[in-house]
């Protein structure tokens, strides 16, 4: 298993500002992902964070809005840019080791409220 | 494309009663299936997974699920509910063969009453 630390755990931000969320893993992992969980809804994959290259974004998510960095195998950041109230969600970091039968582990999430 | 349908956004059971949370999936390739639980203000914790082999899988906290290919289902059960089982449960599917993208269902909120 992997222990994932996400910071901050929650924040209240003004519209138009940006917030950077950090994800730290206690071991080297191959795959890192960022998910969004909107109020009362399920999890939606935002992007796959690739080490040393640009993240791979899912349909409906763009780099300008959600820039992602992954400088090494244990750390990644997600920035929510130019925030609006619609960005109020829980953002979760997830990690997975390469291998056919491995499962994904999740951080505790960052609860973001945009006012 | 893959998808997951969880029937019943809210399920309420009495303590000691059977828990049944339904999950149906759609996948163009043999799926890998997962159940995760989310307690309030926490991340997701893996309950159990099916990849290959035995279709009845056992997980933590007394939960189990059965993969039924003919019914495209992966329902979660527990013989006797406990108050501590109250949480939100998510079914998820990923493509087999090492596929990494998880597609989640909309979740089922389980309430356990005395």
PDB file of C-alpha atoms in Angstrom:
ATOM      1  CA  UNK A   1       0.000   0.000   0.000  1.00  0.00           C
ATOM      2  CA  UNK A   2       0.963   3.643  -0.262  1.00  0.00           C
ATOM      3  CA  UNK A   3       0.517   6.500   2.177  1.00  0.00           C
ATOM      4  CA  UNK A   4      -0.566   9.681   0.473  1.00  0.00           C
ATOM      5  CA  UNK A   5      -0.432  13.119   2.021  1.00  0.00           C
ATOM      6  CA  UNK A   6      -2.425  15.923   0.477  1.00  0.00           C
ATOM      7  CA  UNK A   7      -2.126  19.572   1.386  1.00  0.00           C
ATOM      8  CA  UNK A   8      -4.115  21.606   2.149  1.00  0.00           C
ATOM      9  CA  UNK A   9      -6.919  19.451   3.488  1.00  0.00           C
ATOM     10  CA  UNK A  10      -9.379  22.255   2.906  1.00  0.00           C
ATOM     11  CA  UNK A  11      -9.433  25.876   1.826  1.00  0.00           C
ATOM     12  CA  UNK A  12     -11.825  28.705   1.160  1.00  0.00           C
ATOM     13  CA  UNK A  13     -10.713  30.878  -1.740  1.00  0.00           C
ATOM     14  CA  UNK A  14     -11.877  34.013  -3.473  1.00  0.00           C
ATOM     15  CA  UNK A  15     -13.076  33.774  -7.038  1.00  0.00           C
ATOM     16  CA  UNK A  16     -10.456  34.693  -9.592  1.00  0.00           C
ATOM     17  CA  UNK A  17      -7.574  33.387  -7.504  1.00  0.00           C
ATOM     18  CA  UNK A  18      -5.605  30.137  -7.867  1.00  0.00           C
ATOM     19  CA  UNK A  19      -4.871  27.323  -5.441  1.00  0.00           C
ATOM     20  CA  UNK A  20      -2.106  24.760  -5.663  1.00  0.00           C
ATOM     21  CA  UNK A  21      -2.697  21.377  -4.078  1.00  0.00           C
ATOM     22  CA  UNK A  22       0.219  19.143  -3.186  1.00  0.00           C
ATOM     23  CA  UNK A  23       0.343  15.360  -3.188  1.00  0.00           C
ATOM     24  CA  UNK A  24       3.211  13.513  -1.533  1.00  0.00           C
ATOM     25  CA  UNK A  25       3.570   9.733  -1.576  1.00  0.00           C
ATOM     26  CA  UNK A  26       5.744   7.725   0.795  1.00  0.00           C
ATOM     27  CA  UNK A  27       7.136   5.510  -1.957  1.00  0.00           C
ATOM     28  CA  UNK A  28       7.953   5.730  -5.608  1.00  0.00           C
ATOM     29  CA  UNK A  29       4.902   5.039  -7.702  1.00  0.00           C
ATOM     30  CA  UNK A  30       4.477   4.817 -11.407  1.00  0.00           C
ATOM     31  CA  UNK A  31       1.108   6.404 -11.910  1.00  0.00           C
ATOM     32  CA  UNK A  32      -0.354   9.491 -10.275  1.00  0.00           C
ATOM     33  CA  UNK A  33      -3.799  10.849 -10.986  1.00  0.00           C
ATOM     34  CA  UNK A  34      -5.954  13.768 -10.011  1.00  0.00           C
ATOM     35  CA  UNK A  35      -9.709  13.385  -9.541  1.00  0.00           C
ATOM     36  CA  UNK A  36     -12.488  15.839  -8.846  1.00  0.00           C
ATOM     37  CA  UNK A  37     -15.537  15.037  -6.741  1.00  0.00           C
ATOM     38  CA  UNK A  38     -18.199  17.683  -7.086  1.00  0.00           C
ATOM     39  CA  UNK A  39     -20.770  18.041  -4.304  1.00  0.00           C
ATOM     40  CA  UNK A  40     -23.030  15.014  -4.178  1.00  0.00           C
ATOM     41  CA  UNK A  41     -21.421  13.464  -7.219  1.00  0.00           C
ATOM     42  CA  UNK A  42     -18.954  10.779  -8.097  1.00  0.00           C
ATOM     43  CA  UNK A  43     -15.288  11.059  -8.909  1.00  0.00           C
ATOM     44  CA  UNK A  44     -14.165  12.273 -12.296  1.00  0.00           C
ATOM     45  CA  UNK A  45     -10.627  11.876 -13.549  1.00  0.00           C
ATOM     46  CA  UNK A  46      -9.026  15.216 -14.369  1.00  0.00           C
ATOM     47  CA  UNK A  47      -5.646  14.046 -15.606  1.00  0.00           C
ATOM     48  CA  UNK A  48      -2.769  11.649 -15.300  1.00  0.00           C
ATOM     49  CA  UNK A  49       0.360  13.293 -13.937  1.00  0.00           C
ATOM     50  CA  UNK A  50       3.386  12.155 -15.924  1.00  0.00           C
ATOM     51  CA  UNK A  51       6.863  12.449 -14.515  1.00  0.00           C
ATOM     52  CA  UNK A  52       9.019  14.766 -16.554  1.00  0.00           C
ATOM     53  CA  UNK A  53       6.407  15.509 -19.187  1.00  0.00           C
ATOM     54  CA  UNK A  54       3.074  17.194 -19.644  1.00  0.00           C
ATOM     55  CA  UNK A  55       0.077  15.688 -17.924  1.00  0.00           C
ATOM     56  CA  UNK A  56      -2.519  13.782 -19.910  1.00  0.00           C
ATOM     57  CA  UNK A  57      -5.898  15.474 -19.560  1.00  0.00           C
ATOM     58  CA  UNK A  58      -9.321  13.917 -19.835  1.00  0.00           C
ATOM     59  CA  UNK A  59     -12.034  15.319 -22.006  1.00  0.00           C
ATOM     60  CA  UNK A  60     -13.406  18.518 -20.560  1.00  0.00           C
ATOM     61  CA  UNK A  61     -10.264  19.436 -18.624  1.00  0.00           C
ATOM     62  CA  UNK A  62      -7.512  21.698 -19.943  1.00  0.00           C
ATOM     63  CA  UNK A  63      -4.020  22.553 -18.869  1.00  0.00           C
ATOM     64  CA  UNK A  64      -4.676  26.268 -18.587  1.00  0.00           C
ATOM     65  CA  UNK A  65      -7.333  25.663 -15.968  1.00  0.00           C
ATOM     66  CA  UNK A  66      -5.681  22.737 -14.167  1.00  0.00           C
ATOM     67  CA  UNK A  67      -1.901  22.894 -14.599  1.00  0.00           C
ATOM     68  CA  UNK A  68      -0.181  19.850 -13.130  1.00  0.00           C
ATOM     69  CA  UNK A  69       3.419  19.221 -12.243  1.00  0.00           C
ATOM     70  CA  UNK A  70       5.207  16.015 -11.379  1.00  0.00           C
ATOM     71  CA  UNK A  71       8.891  16.637 -10.825  1.00  0.00           C
ATOM     72  CA  UNK A  72       9.636  13.170  -9.442  1.00  0.00           C
ATOM     73  CA  UNK A  73       8.069   9.801  -8.661  1.00  0.00           C
ATOM     74  CA  UNK A  74       6.719  10.775  -5.255  1.00  0.00           C
ATOM     75  CA  UNK A  75       5.312  14.288  -5.671  1.00  0.00           C
ATOM     76  CA  UNK A  76       2.759  16.108  -7.774  1.00  0.00           C
ATOM     77  CA  UNK A  77       0.829  19.359  -7.675  1.00  0.00           C
ATOM     78  CA  UNK A  78      -2.509  20.380  -9.121  1.00  0.00           C
ATOM     79  CA  UNK A  79      -3.354  24.052  -9.526  1.00  0.00           C
ATOM     80  CA  UNK A  80      -6.920  25.208  -9.875  1.00  0.00           C
ATOM     81  CA  UNK A  81      -6.628  28.489 -11.765  1.00  0.00           C
ATOM     82  CA  UNK A  82      -8.875  31.504 -11.973  1.00  0.00           C
ATOM     83  CA  UNK A  83     -11.365  29.874  -9.677  1.00  0.00           C
ATOM     84  CA  UNK A  84     -15.124  30.272  -9.791  1.00  0.00           C
ATOM     85  CA  UNK A  85     -17.776  28.876  -7.423  1.00  0.00           C
ATOM     86  CA  UNK A  86     -18.263  25.996  -9.878  1.00  0.00           C
ATOM     87  CA  UNK A  87     -14.781  24.789  -8.940  1.00  0.00           C
ATOM     88  CA  UNK A  88     -15.933  24.071  -5.398  1.00  0.00           C
ATOM     89  CA  UNK A  89     -15.213  20.375  -5.068  1.00  0.00           C
ATOM     90  CA  UNK A  90     -13.076  17.800  -3.372  1.00  0.00           C
ATOM     91  CA  UNK A  91      -9.864  17.191  -5.277  1.00  0.00           C
ATOM     92  CA  UNK A  92      -8.203  13.830  -4.734  1.00  0.00           C
ATOM     93  CA  UNK A  93      -4.771  12.558  -5.579  1.00  0.00           C
ATOM     94  CA  UNK A  94      -4.493   8.897  -6.485  1.00  0.00           C
ATOM     95  CA  UNK A  95      -1.495   6.664  -7.064  1.00  0.00           C
ATOM     96  CA  UNK A  96      -1.006   3.273  -8.614  1.00  0.00           C
ATOM     97  CA  UNK A  97       1.945   1.025  -9.209  1.00  0.00           C
ATOM     98  CA  UNK A  98       2.445  -0.384 -12.646  1.00  0.00           C
ATOM     99  CA  UNK A  99       1.227  -3.927 -12.871  1.00  0.00           C
ATOM    100  CA  UNK A 100      -1.808  -5.660 -14.121  1.00  0.00           C
ATOM    101  CA  UNK A 101      -3.433  -6.391 -10.789  1.00  0.00           C
ATOM    102  CA  UNK A 102      -2.517  -3.395  -8.716  1.00  0.00           C
ATOM    103  CA  UNK A 103      -5.144  -1.103  -7.288  1.00  0.00           C
ATOM    104  CA  UNK A 104      -5.253   2.649  -6.903  1.00  0.00           C
ATOM    105  CA  UNK A 105      -4.790   4.365  -3.552  1.00  0.00           C
ATOM    106  CA  UNK A 106      -6.280   7.718  -2.673  1.00  0.00           C
ATOM    107  CA  UNK A 107      -5.323  10.650  -0.556  1.00  0.00           C
ATOM    108  CA  UNK A 108      -7.762  12.197   1.880  1.00  0.00           C
ATOM    109  CA  UNK A 109      -8.618  14.929  -0.545  1.00  0.00           C
ATOM    110  CA  UNK A 110      -8.655  18.708  -0.558  1.00  0.00           C
ATOM    111  CA  UNK A 111     -12.034  20.269   0.091  1.00  0.00           C
ATOM    112  CA  UNK A 112     -12.142  23.518  -1.874  1.00  0.00           C
ATOM    113  CA  UNK A 113     -14.810  26.172  -1.473  1.00  0.00           C
ATOM    114  CA  UNK A 114     -14.765  29.155  -3.811  1.00  0.00           C
ATOM    115  CA  UNK A 115     -16.677  32.226  -2.686  1.00  0.00           C
TER     116      UNK A 115
ATOM    117  CA  UNK B   1     -15.873   3.122 -23.365  1.00  0.00           C
ATOM    118  CA  UNK B   2     -16.617   1.870 -19.911  1.00  0.00           C
ATOM    119  CA  UNK B   3     -19.306   2.926 -17.484  1.00  0.00           C
ATOM    120  CA  UNK B   4     -20.701   2.012 -14.091  1.00  0.00           C
ATOM    121  CA  UNK B   5     -24.254   2.200 -12.809  1.00  0.00           C
ATOM    122  CA  UNK B   6     -25.037   2.031  -9.121  1.00  0.00           C
ATOM    123  CA  UNK B   7     -28.707   1.527  -8.423  1.00  0.00           C
ATOM    124  CA  UNK B   8     -29.894   3.415  -5.401  1.00  0.00           C
ATOM    125  CA  UNK B   9     -28.104   6.554  -4.317  1.00  0.00           C
ATOM    126  CA  UNK B  10     -29.241   5.927  -0.739  1.00  0.00           C
ATOM    127  CA  UNK B  11     -29.699   2.592   0.999  1.00  0.00           C
ATOM    128  CA  UNK B  12     -30.884   2.192   4.564  1.00  0.00           C
ATOM    129  CA  UNK B  13     -30.617  -1.031   6.556  1.00  0.00           C
ATOM    130  CA  UNK B  14     -31.059  -2.049  10.152  1.00  0.00           C
ATOM    131  CA  UNK B  15     -28.066  -3.051  12.185  1.00  0.00           C
ATOM    132  CA  UNK B  16     -27.557  -6.791  11.747  1.00  0.00           C
ATOM    133  CA  UNK B  17     -29.411  -6.923   8.453  1.00  0.00           C
ATOM    134  CA  UNK B  18     -28.031  -7.885   5.080  1.00  0.00           C
ATOM    135  CA  UNK B  19     -26.305  -5.179   3.083  1.00  0.00           C
ATOM    136  CA  UNK B  20     -26.713  -5.299  -0.700  1.00  0.00           C
ATOM    137  CA  UNK B  21     -25.315  -2.517  -2.864  1.00  0.00           C
ATOM    138  CA  UNK B  22     -25.821  -2.932  -6.583  1.00  0.00           C
ATOM    139  CA  UNK B  23     -23.327  -2.240  -9.333  1.00  0.00           C
ATOM    140  CA  UNK B  24     -23.612  -2.907 -13.048  1.00  0.00           C
ATOM    141  CA  UNK B  25     -20.856  -2.135 -15.499  1.00  0.00           C
ATOM    142  CA  UNK B  26     -20.290  -1.745 -19.171  1.00  0.00           C
ATOM    143  CA  UNK B  27     -16.911  -2.457 -20.712  1.00  0.00           C
ATOM    144  CA  UNK B  28     -15.687  -3.383 -24.160  1.00  0.00           C
ATOM    145  CA  UNK B  29     -12.870  -5.457 -22.722  1.00  0.00           C
ATOM    146  CA  UNK B  30     -12.671  -7.795 -19.743  1.00  0.00           C
ATOM    147  CA  UNK B  31     -13.057  -5.468 -16.804  1.00  0.00           C
ATOM    148  CA  UNK B  32     -11.289  -5.068 -13.537  1.00  0.00           C
ATOM    149  CA  UNK B  33     -13.816  -4.128 -10.869  1.00  0.00           C
ATOM    150  CA  UNK B  34     -13.415  -2.393  -7.546  1.00  0.00           C
ATOM    151  CA  UNK B  35     -15.435  -1.307  -4.563  1.00  0.00           C
ATOM    152  CA  UNK B  36     -14.213   1.663  -2.560  1.00  0.00           C
ATOM    153  CA  UNK B  37     -15.621   3.125   0.655  1.00  0.00           C
ATOM    154  CA  UNK B  38     -15.464   6.768   1.651  1.00  0.00           C
ATOM    155  CA  UNK B  39     -16.044   7.790   5.241  1.00  0.00           C
ATOM    156  CA  UNK B  40     -16.950  11.414   5.974  1.00  0.00           C
ATOM    157  CA  UNK B  41     -14.131  13.838   5.285  1.00  0.00           C
ATOM    158  CA  UNK B  42     -11.804  11.066   4.206  1.00  0.00           C
ATOM    159  CA  UNK B  43     -10.363   9.697   1.006  1.00  0.00           C
ATOM    160  CA  UNK B  44     -11.328   6.445  -0.631  1.00  0.00           C
ATOM    161  CA  UNK B  45     -10.349   3.093   0.824  1.00  0.00           C
ATOM    162  CA  UNK B  46     -10.319  -0.070  -1.229  1.00  0.00           C
ATOM    163  CA  UNK B  47     -12.773  -2.689  -0.001  1.00  0.00           C
ATOM    164  CA  UNK B  48     -12.135  -5.368  -2.594  1.00  0.00           C
ATOM    165  CA  UNK B  49     -11.280  -5.963  -6.214  1.00  0.00           C
ATOM    166  CA  UNK B  50     -11.863  -8.455  -8.984  1.00  0.00           C
ATOM    167  CA  UNK B  51      -9.270  -8.930 -11.683  1.00  0.00           C
ATOM    168  CA  UNK B  52      -9.228 -12.554 -12.752  1.00  0.00           C
ATOM    169  CA  UNK B  53      -9.860 -15.955 -11.226  1.00  0.00           C
ATOM    170  CA  UNK B  54     -12.456 -16.629  -8.580  1.00  0.00           C
ATOM    171  CA  UNK B  55     -15.581 -14.622  -9.221  1.00  0.00           C
ATOM    172  CA  UNK B  56     -16.493 -14.341  -5.549  1.00  0.00           C
ATOM    173  CA  UNK B  57     -14.061 -11.984  -3.885  1.00  0.00           C
ATOM    174  CA  UNK B  58     -13.777 -11.214  -0.227  1.00  0.00           C
ATOM    175  CA  UNK B  59     -12.674  -7.881   1.086  1.00  0.00           C
ATOM    176  CA  UNK B  60     -12.117  -6.071   4.317  1.00  0.00           C
ATOM    177  CA  UNK B  61     -14.677  -5.566   7.078  1.00  0.00           C
ATOM    178  CA  UNK B  62     -16.675  -8.647   6.083  1.00  0.00           C
ATOM    179  CA  UNK B  63     -17.690  -7.408   2.640  1.00  0.00           C
ATOM    180  CA  UNK B  64     -17.714  -9.551  -0.460  1.00  0.00           C
ATOM    181  CA  UNK B  65     -18.752  -9.181  -4.071  1.00  0.00           C
ATOM    182  CA  UNK B  66     -19.472 -11.547  -6.915  1.00  0.00           C
ATOM    183  CA  UNK B  67     -18.524 -10.892 -10.508  1.00  0.00           C
ATOM    184  CA  UNK B  68     -21.273 -12.114 -12.817  1.00  0.00           C
ATOM    185  CA  UNK B  69     -20.258 -11.674 -16.406  1.00  0.00           C
ATOM    186  CA  UNK B  70     -23.621 -12.767 -17.817  1.00  0.00           C
ATOM    187  CA  UNK B  71     -25.354 -10.078 -15.789  1.00  0.00           C
ATOM    188  CA  UNK B  72     -22.503  -7.516 -16.050  1.00  0.00           C
ATOM    189  CA  UNK B  73     -22.838  -7.075 -12.325  1.00  0.00           C
ATOM    190  CA  UNK B  74     -20.563  -6.771  -9.319  1.00  0.00           C
ATOM    191  CA  UNK B  75     -22.879  -6.350  -6.343  1.00  0.00           C
ATOM    192  CA  UNK B  76     -21.444  -5.757  -2.884  1.00  0.00           C
ATOM    193  CA  UNK B  77     -22.823  -7.654   0.088  1.00  0.00           C
ATOM    194  CA  UNK B  78     -22.294  -8.043   3.797  1.00  0.00           C
ATOM    195  CA  UNK B  79     -24.322 -10.539   5.832  1.00  0.00           C
ATOM    196  CA  UNK B  80     -24.753  -8.347   8.895  1.00  0.00           C
ATOM    197  CA  UNK B  81     -24.554  -4.569   8.893  1.00  0.00           C
ATOM    198  CA  UNK B  82     -22.749  -2.685  11.617  1.00  0.00           C
ATOM    199  CA  UNK B  83     -23.150   0.944  12.558  1.00  0.00           C
ATOM    200  CA  UNK B  84     -19.567   1.552  11.494  1.00  0.00           C
ATOM    201  CA  UNK B  85     -20.469   0.552   7.916  1.00  0.00           C
ATOM    202  CA  UNK B  86     -22.321   3.814   7.397  1.00  0.00           C
ATOM    203  CA  UNK B  87     -20.426   5.523   4.588  1.00  0.00           C
ATOM    204  CA  UNK B  88     -20.513   6.153   0.863  1.00  0.00           C
ATOM    205  CA  UNK B  89     -19.613   3.260  -1.399  1.00  0.00           C
ATOM    206  CA  UNK B  90     -18.302   3.573  -4.924  1.00  0.00           C
ATOM    207  CA  UNK B  91     -18.088   0.903  -7.567  1.00  0.00           C
ATOM    208  CA  UNK B  92     -15.410   1.415 -10.196  1.00  0.00           C
ATOM    209  CA  UNK B  93     -14.220  -0.269 -13.357  1.00  0.00           C
ATOM    210  CA  UNK B  94     -10.953  -0.171 -15.204  1.00  0.00           C
ATOM    211  CA  UNK B  95      -9.947  -1.840 -18.376  1.00  0.00           C
ATOM    212  CA  UNK B  96      -8.089  -5.070 -17.878  1.00  0.00           C
ATOM    213  CA  UNK B  97      -4.526  -5.711 -18.887  1.00  0.00           C
ATOM    214  CA  UNK B  98      -3.065  -3.038 -16.694  1.00  0.00           C
ATOM    215  CA  UNK B  99      -5.421  -0.259 -17.711  1.00  0.00           C
ATOM    216  CA  UNK B 100      -5.115   2.520 -15.226  1.00  0.00           C
ATOM    217  CA  UNK B 101      -8.079   4.811 -15.692  1.00  0.00           C
ATOM    218  CA  UNK B 102     -10.851   4.241 -13.184  1.00  0.00           C
ATOM    219  CA  UNK B 103     -14.434   5.029 -14.048  1.00  0.00           C
ATOM    220  CA  UNK B 104     -16.612   5.437 -10.978  1.00  0.00           C
ATOM    221  CA  UNK B 105     -20.275   4.977 -10.357  1.00  0.00           C
ATOM    222  CA  UNK B 106     -22.280   7.743  -8.750  1.00  0.00           C
ATOM    223  CA  UNK B 107     -21.998   6.206  -5.314  1.00  0.00           C
ATOM    224  CA  UNK B 108     -24.401   4.756  -2.765  1.00  0.00           C
ATOM    225  CA  UNK B 109     -24.798   6.294   0.652  1.00  0.00           C
ATOM    226  CA  UNK B 110     -25.353   3.518   3.186  1.00  0.00           C
ATOM    227  CA  UNK B 111     -27.227   4.343   6.362  1.00  0.00           C
ATOM    228  CA  UNK B 112     -27.347   1.850   9.213  1.00  0.00           C
ATOM    229  CA  UNK B 113     -30.116   2.240  11.732  1.00  0.00           C
ATOM    230  CA  UNK B 114     -30.554   0.755  15.180  1.00  0.00           C
TER     231      UNK B 114
END
